């Protein structure tokens, strides 16, 4: 059975291999905390290029602040963010999230991100349309809090490299990283970004192991 030390070593080795192969990813691509929060909702089930187009529209109309977004009518917001896909759903989710930030913190992001991390995560998860991946992306990238973000790529890579079982869900995968790596927001942020890059380039449903930076690590690409 793998010990905590050996899992830590393996996770560190994966990180080093990915960083060596891909270099720093410079995530999250938003310039302000507001942009990161909005981006975390808009990126649900779509490629980042679509998010950039939607954010570009909001930005060029000077609507990419919490105050401006709160004032926007939901149907108008939906039109602005149309390039991000499922735009009516996302407009409703954004309005709910921004409404909660204004209600709970008066829109003060410093106050928000100085809250107790456990309470803040639980509270975010109670907001309409905020699931674990969105909540953790907000906490990690906008708040600088050391919480690990898990996505489908992360689960696939971990499964194929025998780090989690086939039925492991979000919480178990997140816990794998948080139990075995020191809490470091910068490193967690880079690690998640590198895993996304790995998933996009190599560890797709049909894996390209031959050219993958993790090809020498024991794996089974059929999992
Ligand atoms: S592509 Fe192959 S070697 Fe690379 S992470 Fe996926 S399973 Fe592992």
PDB file of C-alpha atoms and ligand atoms in Angstrom:
ATOM      1  CA  UNK A   1       0.000   0.000   0.000  1.00  0.00           C
ATOM      2  CA  UNK A   2       1.304   3.479  -0.878  1.00  0.00           C
ATOM      3  CA  UNK A   3       2.430   5.539   2.103  1.00  0.00           C
ATOM      4  CA  UNK A   4       1.705   9.240   2.485  1.00  0.00           C
ATOM      5  CA  UNK A   5       5.367   9.962   1.755  1.00  0.00           C
ATOM      6  CA  UNK A   6       5.342   7.984  -1.462  1.00  0.00           C
ATOM      7  CA  UNK A   7       2.124   9.659  -2.621  1.00  0.00           C
ATOM      8  CA  UNK A   8       3.605  13.062  -1.852  1.00  0.00           C
ATOM      9  CA  UNK A   9       6.701  12.126  -3.830  1.00  0.00           C
ATOM     10  CA  UNK A  10       4.594  10.958  -6.733  1.00  0.00           C
ATOM     11  CA  UNK A  11       2.457  14.116  -6.728  1.00  0.00           C
ATOM     12  CA  UNK A  12       5.605  16.241  -6.575  1.00  0.00           C
ATOM     13  CA  UNK A  13       7.176  14.266  -9.423  1.00  0.00           C
ATOM     14  CA  UNK A  14       4.061  14.721 -11.572  1.00  0.00           C
ATOM     15  CA  UNK A  15       4.103  18.462 -10.857  1.00  0.00           C
ATOM     16  CA  UNK A  16       7.793  18.753 -11.728  1.00  0.00           C
ATOM     17  CA  UNK A  17       7.366  16.764 -14.952  1.00  0.00           C
ATOM     18  CA  UNK A  18       4.420  18.895 -16.067  1.00  0.00           C
ATOM     19  CA  UNK A  19       6.066  22.179 -15.136  1.00  0.00           C
ATOM     20  CA  UNK A  20       9.222  21.087 -16.953  1.00  0.00           C
ATOM     21  CA  UNK A  21       7.266  20.134 -20.063  1.00  0.00           C
ATOM     22  CA  UNK A  22       4.717  22.957 -20.229  1.00  0.00           C
ATOM     23  CA  UNK A  23       6.273  25.770 -18.175  1.00  0.00           C
ATOM     24  CA  UNK A  24       4.298  28.114 -15.869  1.00  0.00           C
ATOM     25  CA  UNK A  25       0.706  28.544 -17.047  1.00  0.00           C
ATOM     26  CA  UNK A  26       0.101  32.047 -15.632  1.00  0.00           C
ATOM     27  CA  UNK A  27      -3.382  31.244 -14.404  1.00  0.00           C
ATOM     28  CA  UNK A  28      -5.991  32.547 -13.639  1.00  0.00           C
ATOM     29  CA  UNK A  29      -6.223  34.612 -16.826  1.00  0.00           C
ATOM     30  CA  UNK A  30      -8.354  37.402 -15.249  1.00  0.00           C
ATOM     31  CA  UNK A  31      -6.734  40.706 -14.301  1.00  0.00           C
ATOM     32  CA  UNK A  32      -8.866  41.529 -11.266  1.00  0.00           C
ATOM     33  CA  UNK A  33     -10.565  39.492  -8.561  1.00  0.00           C
ATOM     34  CA  UNK A  34     -13.926  40.482 -10.033  1.00  0.00           C
ATOM     35  CA  UNK A  35     -12.849  39.107 -13.413  1.00  0.00           C
ATOM     36  CA  UNK A  36     -11.710  35.862 -11.805  1.00  0.00           C
ATOM     37  CA  UNK A  37     -15.035  35.451 -10.008  1.00  0.00           C
ATOM     38  CA  UNK A  38     -17.034  36.151 -13.166  1.00  0.00           C
ATOM     39  CA  UNK A  39     -14.731  33.898 -15.195  1.00  0.00           C
ATOM     40  CA  UNK A  40     -15.217  31.030 -12.729  1.00  0.00           C
ATOM     41  CA  UNK A  41     -18.949  31.033 -13.494  1.00  0.00           C
ATOM     42  CA  UNK A  42     -18.653  31.676 -17.227  1.00  0.00           C
ATOM     43  CA  UNK A  43     -16.159  28.851 -17.740  1.00  0.00           C
ATOM     44  CA  UNK A  44     -18.619  26.188 -16.589  1.00  0.00           C
ATOM     45  CA  UNK A  45     -18.950  23.664 -19.444  1.00  0.00           C
ATOM     46  CA  UNK A  46     -17.228  25.763 -22.058  1.00  0.00           C
ATOM     47  CA  UNK A  47     -13.772  26.497 -23.452  1.00  0.00           C
ATOM     48  CA  UNK A  48     -11.861  29.470 -22.078  1.00  0.00           C
ATOM     49  CA  UNK A  49     -11.793  31.138 -25.511  1.00  0.00           C
ATOM     50  CA  UNK A  50     -15.570  31.570 -25.270  1.00  0.00           C
ATOM     51  CA  UNK A  51     -15.246  33.019 -21.790  1.00  0.00           C
ATOM     52  CA  UNK A  52     -12.696  35.524 -23.082  1.00  0.00           C
ATOM     53  CA  UNK A  53     -15.097  36.692 -25.776  1.00  0.00           C
ATOM     54  CA  UNK A  54     -17.906  37.143 -23.249  1.00  0.00           C
ATOM     55  CA  UNK A  55     -15.612  38.939 -20.784  1.00  0.00           C
ATOM     56  CA  UNK A  56     -14.237  41.119 -23.573  1.00  0.00           C
ATOM     57  CA  UNK A  57     -17.768  42.311 -24.333  1.00  0.00           C
ATOM     58  CA  UNK A  58     -18.446  43.133 -20.690  1.00  0.00           C
ATOM     59  CA  UNK A  59     -15.096  44.834 -20.323  1.00  0.00           C
ATOM     60  CA  UNK A  60     -15.385  47.017 -23.390  1.00  0.00           C
ATOM     61  CA  UNK A  61     -18.780  48.196 -22.090  1.00  0.00           C
ATOM     62  CA  UNK A  62     -17.274  48.897 -18.629  1.00  0.00           C
ATOM     63  CA  UNK A  63     -19.595  46.311 -17.065  1.00  0.00           C
ATOM     64  CA  UNK A  64     -16.994  44.040 -15.525  1.00  0.00           C
ATOM     65  CA  UNK A  65     -17.298  45.197 -11.928  1.00  0.00           C
ATOM     66  CA  UNK A  66     -19.519  43.809  -9.187  1.00  0.00           C
ATOM     67  CA  UNK A  67     -21.432  47.092  -8.931  1.00  0.00           C
ATOM     68  CA  UNK A  68     -22.052  47.331 -12.668  1.00  0.00           C
ATOM     69  CA  UNK A  69     -23.062  43.684 -12.951  1.00  0.00           C
ATOM     70  CA  UNK A  70     -25.410  44.012  -9.992  1.00  0.00           C
ATOM     71  CA  UNK A  71     -27.170  46.910 -11.737  1.00  0.00           C
ATOM     72  CA  UNK A  72     -27.532  45.096 -15.051  1.00  0.00           C
ATOM     73  CA  UNK A  73     -30.866  43.543 -15.820  1.00  0.00           C
ATOM     74  CA  UNK A  74     -30.483  39.752 -15.971  1.00  0.00           C
ATOM     75  CA  UNK A  75     -31.711  39.531 -19.568  1.00  0.00           C
ATOM     76  CA  UNK A  76     -29.301  42.283 -20.643  1.00  0.00           C
ATOM     77  CA  UNK A  77     -26.446  40.509 -18.867  1.00  0.00           C
ATOM     78  CA  UNK A  78     -27.416  37.294 -20.664  1.00  0.00           C
ATOM     79  CA  UNK A  79     -26.996  39.036 -24.026  1.00  0.00           C
ATOM     80  CA  UNK A  80     -23.575  40.418 -23.066  1.00  0.00           C
ATOM     81  CA  UNK A  81     -22.301  36.977 -22.110  1.00  0.00           C
ATOM     82  CA  UNK A  82     -23.911  35.089 -25.000  1.00  0.00           C
ATOM     83  CA  UNK A  83     -20.524  33.847 -26.399  1.00  0.00           C
ATOM     84  CA  UNK A  84     -19.955  31.843 -23.183  1.00  0.00           C
ATOM     85  CA  UNK A  85     -22.860  29.506 -23.998  1.00  0.00           C
ATOM     86  CA  UNK A  86     -25.905  28.612 -21.844  1.00  0.00           C
ATOM     87  CA  UNK A  87     -25.955  32.345 -21.315  1.00  0.00           C
ATOM     88  CA  UNK A  88     -29.355  32.628 -19.654  1.00  0.00           C
ATOM     89  CA  UNK A  89     -28.388  30.031 -17.054  1.00  0.00           C
ATOM     90  CA  UNK A  90     -25.039  31.720 -16.479  1.00  0.00           C
ATOM     91  CA  UNK A  91     -26.618  35.179 -16.205  1.00  0.00           C
ATOM     92  CA  UNK A  92     -28.909  33.879 -13.477  1.00  0.00           C
ATOM     93  CA  UNK A  93     -25.981  32.248 -11.685  1.00  0.00           C
ATOM     94  CA  UNK A  94     -23.858  35.383 -11.915  1.00  0.00           C
ATOM     95  CA  UNK A  95     -26.656  37.544 -10.565  1.00  0.00           C
ATOM     96  CA  UNK A  96     -27.139  35.124  -7.659  1.00  0.00           C
ATOM     97  CA  UNK A  97     -23.426  35.074  -6.825  1.00  0.00           C
ATOM     98  CA  UNK A  98     -22.939  38.824  -7.094  1.00  0.00           C
ATOM     99  CA  UNK A  99     -26.126  39.433  -5.115  1.00  0.00           C
ATOM    100  CA  UNK A 100     -24.784  37.211  -2.343  1.00  0.00           C
ATOM    101  CA  UNK A 101     -21.374  38.950  -2.285  1.00  0.00           C
ATOM    102  CA  UNK A 102     -23.113  42.317  -2.020  1.00  0.00           C
ATOM    103  CA  UNK A 103     -25.510  41.117   0.648  1.00  0.00           C
ATOM    104  CA  UNK A 104     -22.978  39.241   2.776  1.00  0.00           C
ATOM    105  CA  UNK A 105     -19.984  41.586   2.435  1.00  0.00           C
ATOM    106  CA  UNK A 106     -21.319  44.803   0.929  1.00  0.00           C
ATOM    107  CA  UNK A 107     -19.260  43.882  -2.141  1.00  0.00           C
ATOM    108  CA  UNK A 108     -16.017  44.116  -0.129  1.00  0.00           C
ATOM    109  CA  UNK A 109     -13.819  41.325  -1.540  1.00  0.00           C
ATOM    110  CA  UNK A 110     -11.138  41.912   1.106  1.00  0.00           C
ATOM    111  CA  UNK A 111     -13.729  41.148   3.780  1.00  0.00           C
ATOM    112  CA  UNK A 112     -14.965  38.155   1.816  1.00  0.00           C
ATOM    113  CA  UNK A 113     -11.543  36.590   1.433  1.00  0.00           C
ATOM    114  CA  UNK A 114     -10.624  37.255   5.050  1.00  0.00           C
ATOM    115  CA  UNK A 115     -13.570  35.133   6.186  1.00  0.00           C
ATOM    116  CA  UNK A 116     -13.056  31.717   7.649  1.00  0.00           C
ATOM    117  CA  UNK A 117     -12.160  29.528   4.624  1.00  0.00           C
ATOM    118  CA  UNK A 118     -14.390  26.607   5.626  1.00  0.00           C
ATOM    119  CA  UNK A 119     -17.384  28.858   6.246  1.00  0.00           C
ATOM    120  CA  UNK A 120     -16.768  30.752   3.014  1.00  0.00           C
ATOM    121  CA  UNK A 121     -16.615  27.572   0.932  1.00  0.00           C
ATOM    122  CA  UNK A 122     -19.795  26.193   2.509  1.00  0.00           C
ATOM    123  CA  UNK A 123     -21.541  29.529   1.965  1.00  0.00           C
ATOM    124  CA  UNK A 124     -20.452  29.720  -1.668  1.00  0.00           C
ATOM    125  CA  UNK A 125     -21.734  26.190  -2.262  1.00  0.00           C
ATOM    126  CA  UNK A 126     -25.134  27.309  -1.009  1.00  0.00           C
ATOM    127  CA  UNK A 127     -25.353  30.020  -3.711  1.00  0.00           C
ATOM    128  CA  UNK A 128     -27.409  29.112  -6.763  1.00  0.00           C
ATOM    129  CA  UNK A 129     -25.249  27.626  -9.529  1.00  0.00           C
ATOM    130  CA  UNK A 130     -22.013  27.399  -7.542  1.00  0.00           C
ATOM    131  CA  UNK A 131     -20.650  23.854  -7.436  1.00  0.00           C
ATOM    132  CA  UNK A 132     -17.396  22.650  -5.863  1.00  0.00           C
ATOM    133  CA  UNK A 133     -15.204  23.415  -8.896  1.00  0.00           C
ATOM    134  CA  UNK A 134     -16.540  26.968  -9.224  1.00  0.00           C
ATOM    135  CA  UNK A 135     -16.296  27.596  -5.465  1.00  0.00           C
ATOM    136  CA  UNK A 136     -12.735  26.296  -5.284  1.00  0.00           C
ATOM    137  CA  UNK A 137     -11.660  28.273  -8.370  1.00  0.00           C
ATOM    138  CA  UNK A 138     -12.997  31.459  -6.743  1.00  0.00           C
ATOM    139  CA  UNK A 139     -11.332  30.716  -3.407  1.00  0.00           C
ATOM    140  CA  UNK A 140      -8.005  29.712  -4.943  1.00  0.00           C
ATOM    141  CA  UNK A 141      -7.545  32.144  -7.804  1.00  0.00           C
ATOM    142  CA  UNK A 142      -9.486  35.206  -6.628  1.00  0.00           C
ATOM    143  CA  UNK A 143      -8.979  34.679  -2.890  1.00  0.00           C
ATOM    144  CA  UNK A 144      -5.481  33.198  -2.808  1.00  0.00           C
ATOM    145  CA  UNK A 145      -6.752  30.475  -0.468  1.00  0.00           C
ATOM    146  CA  UNK A 146      -5.051  27.059  -0.591  1.00  0.00           C
ATOM    147  CA  UNK A 147      -7.918  24.890  -1.772  1.00  0.00           C
ATOM    148  CA  UNK A 148      -7.356  22.415  -4.599  1.00  0.00           C
ATOM    149  CA  UNK A 149      -9.508  22.703  -7.727  1.00  0.00           C
ATOM    150  CA  UNK A 150     -10.570  19.418  -9.312  1.00  0.00           C
ATOM    151  CA  UNK A 151     -11.943  18.995 -12.808  1.00  0.00           C
ATOM    152  CA  UNK A 152     -12.627  16.081 -15.128  1.00  0.00           C
ATOM    153  CA  UNK A 153      -9.016  16.108 -16.390  1.00  0.00           C
ATOM    154  CA  UNK A 154      -7.676  15.870 -12.842  1.00  0.00           C
ATOM    155  CA  UNK A 155      -9.851  12.886 -12.051  1.00  0.00           C
ATOM    156  CA  UNK A 156      -8.946  11.156 -15.320  1.00  0.00           C
ATOM    157  CA  UNK A 157      -5.184  11.582 -14.858  1.00  0.00           C
ATOM    158  CA  UNK A 158      -5.331  10.490 -11.210  1.00  0.00           C
ATOM    159  CA  UNK A 159      -7.435   7.472 -12.099  1.00  0.00           C
ATOM    160  CA  UNK A 160      -5.139   6.420 -14.952  1.00  0.00           C
ATOM    161  CA  UNK A 161      -2.095   6.772 -12.687  1.00  0.00           C
ATOM    162  CA  UNK A 162      -3.661   4.764  -9.854  1.00  0.00           C
ATOM    163  CA  UNK A 163      -3.880   7.691  -7.450  1.00  0.00           C
ATOM    164  CA  UNK A 164      -7.651   7.336  -6.995  1.00  0.00           C
ATOM    165  CA  UNK A 165     -10.167   4.599  -7.644  1.00  0.00           C
ATOM    166  CA  UNK A 166     -12.583   4.591 -10.551  1.00  0.00           C
ATOM    167  CA  UNK A 167     -15.489   5.778  -8.432  1.00  0.00           C
ATOM    168  CA  UNK A 168     -13.650   8.618  -6.647  1.00  0.00           C
ATOM    169  CA  UNK A 169     -15.601  11.846  -6.795  1.00  0.00           C
ATOM    170  CA  UNK A 170     -14.717  15.498  -6.351  1.00  0.00           C
ATOM    171  CA  UNK A 171     -14.146  15.475  -2.589  1.00  0.00           C
ATOM    172  CA  UNK A 172     -11.941  12.383  -2.588  1.00  0.00           C
ATOM    173  CA  UNK A 173      -9.758  13.694  -5.425  1.00  0.00           C
ATOM    174  CA  UNK A 174      -9.413  17.109  -3.784  1.00  0.00           C
ATOM    175  CA  UNK A 175      -8.488  15.434  -0.530  1.00  0.00           C
ATOM    176  CA  UNK A 176      -5.747  13.394  -2.262  1.00  0.00           C
ATOM    177  CA  UNK A 177      -3.882  16.602  -3.082  1.00  0.00           C
ATOM    178  CA  UNK A 178      -4.666  18.482   0.131  1.00  0.00           C
ATOM    179  CA  UNK A 179      -3.687  15.592   2.416  1.00  0.00           C
ATOM    180  CA  UNK A 180      -0.395  15.019   0.635  1.00  0.00           C
ATOM    181  CA  UNK A 181       0.798  18.485  -0.389  1.00  0.00           C
ATOM    182  CA  UNK A 182       1.462  21.437   1.861  1.00  0.00           C
ATOM    183  CA  UNK A 183      -1.198  24.161   1.626  1.00  0.00           C
ATOM    184  CA  UNK A 184       0.311  26.537  -0.911  1.00  0.00           C
ATOM    185  CA  UNK A 185      -2.129  28.555  -3.025  1.00  0.00           C
ATOM    186  CA  UNK A 186       0.410  29.454  -5.728  1.00  0.00           C
ATOM    187  CA  UNK A 187       1.465  25.840  -6.164  1.00  0.00           C
ATOM    188  CA  UNK A 188      -2.113  24.551  -6.071  1.00  0.00           C
ATOM    189  CA  UNK A 189      -3.052  27.098  -8.717  1.00  0.00           C
ATOM    190  CA  UNK A 190      -0.148  26.120 -10.942  1.00  0.00           C
ATOM    191  CA  UNK A 191      -0.805  22.413 -10.407  1.00  0.00           C
ATOM    192  CA  UNK A 192      -4.430  22.679 -11.471  1.00  0.00           C
ATOM    193  CA  UNK A 193      -3.496  24.727 -14.542  1.00  0.00           C
ATOM    194  CA  UNK A 194      -0.831  22.159 -15.514  1.00  0.00           C
ATOM    195  CA  UNK A 195      -3.294  19.280 -15.176  1.00  0.00           C
ATOM    196  CA  UNK A 196      -5.733  21.097 -17.441  1.00  0.00           C
ATOM    197  CA  UNK A 197      -2.971  21.562 -20.003  1.00  0.00           C
ATOM    198  CA  UNK A 198      -2.053  17.881 -19.697  1.00  0.00           C
ATOM    199  CA  UNK A 199      -5.682  16.910 -20.252  1.00  0.00           C
ATOM    200  CA  UNK A 200      -6.039  19.126 -23.279  1.00  0.00           C
ATOM    201  CA  UNK A 201      -2.770  18.057 -24.915  1.00  0.00           C
ATOM    202  CA  UNK A 202      -2.452  14.380 -24.013  1.00  0.00           C
ATOM    203  CA  UNK A 203      -4.876  12.838 -21.533  1.00  0.00           C
ATOM    204  CA  UNK A 204      -8.026  13.140 -23.575  1.00  0.00           C
ATOM    205  CA  UNK A 205     -10.626  10.354 -23.657  1.00  0.00           C
ATOM    206  CA  UNK A 206      -8.343   8.745 -26.266  1.00  0.00           C
ATOM    207  CA  UNK A 207      -4.968   9.236 -24.608  1.00  0.00           C
ATOM    208  CA  UNK A 208      -1.739  10.197 -26.397  1.00  0.00           C
ATOM    209  CA  UNK A 209       0.685   8.541 -23.997  1.00  0.00           C
ATOM    210  CA  UNK A 210       3.594   8.261 -26.467  1.00  0.00           C
ATOM    211  CA  UNK A 211       4.423  11.947 -26.297  1.00  0.00           C
ATOM    212  CA  UNK A 212       3.085  12.657 -22.784  1.00  0.00           C
ATOM    213  CA  UNK A 213       5.424  13.985 -20.055  1.00  0.00           C
ATOM    214  CA  UNK A 214       4.017  11.321 -17.684  1.00  0.00           C
ATOM    215  CA  UNK A 215       4.583   8.368 -20.028  1.00  0.00           C
ATOM    216  CA  UNK A 216       7.302   6.805 -17.821  1.00  0.00           C
ATOM    217  CA  UNK A 217       5.047   6.755 -14.743  1.00  0.00           C
ATOM    218  CA  UNK A 218       3.034   3.566 -14.322  1.00  0.00           C
ATOM    219  CA  UNK A 219      -0.375   4.108 -15.909  1.00  0.00           C
ATOM    220  CA  UNK A 220      -3.331   2.526 -17.635  1.00  0.00           C
ATOM    221  CA  UNK A 221      -4.885   4.791 -20.265  1.00  0.00           C
ATOM    222  CA  UNK A 222      -7.941   2.562 -20.589  1.00  0.00           C
ATOM    223  CA  UNK A 223      -9.195   3.574 -17.139  1.00  0.00           C
TER     224      UNK A 223
HETATM  225  S1  LIG B   1      -1.797  10.560 -21.708  1.00  0.00           S
HETATM  226 FE1  LIG B   1      -1.184   8.565 -20.882  1.00  0.00          FE
HETATM  227  S2  LIG B   1       0.782   8.934 -19.830  1.00  0.00           S
HETATM  228 FE2  LIG B   1      -0.229  10.931 -20.154  1.00  0.00          FE
HETATM  229  S3  LIG B   1      -1.367  11.329 -18.297  1.00  0.00           S
HETATM  230 FE3  LIG B   1      -2.777  10.319 -19.705  1.00  0.00          FE
HETATM  231  S4  LIG B   1      -2.611   8.130 -19.221  1.00  0.00           S
HETATM  232 FE4  LIG B   1      -0.858   9.171 -18.311  1.00  0.00          FE
END
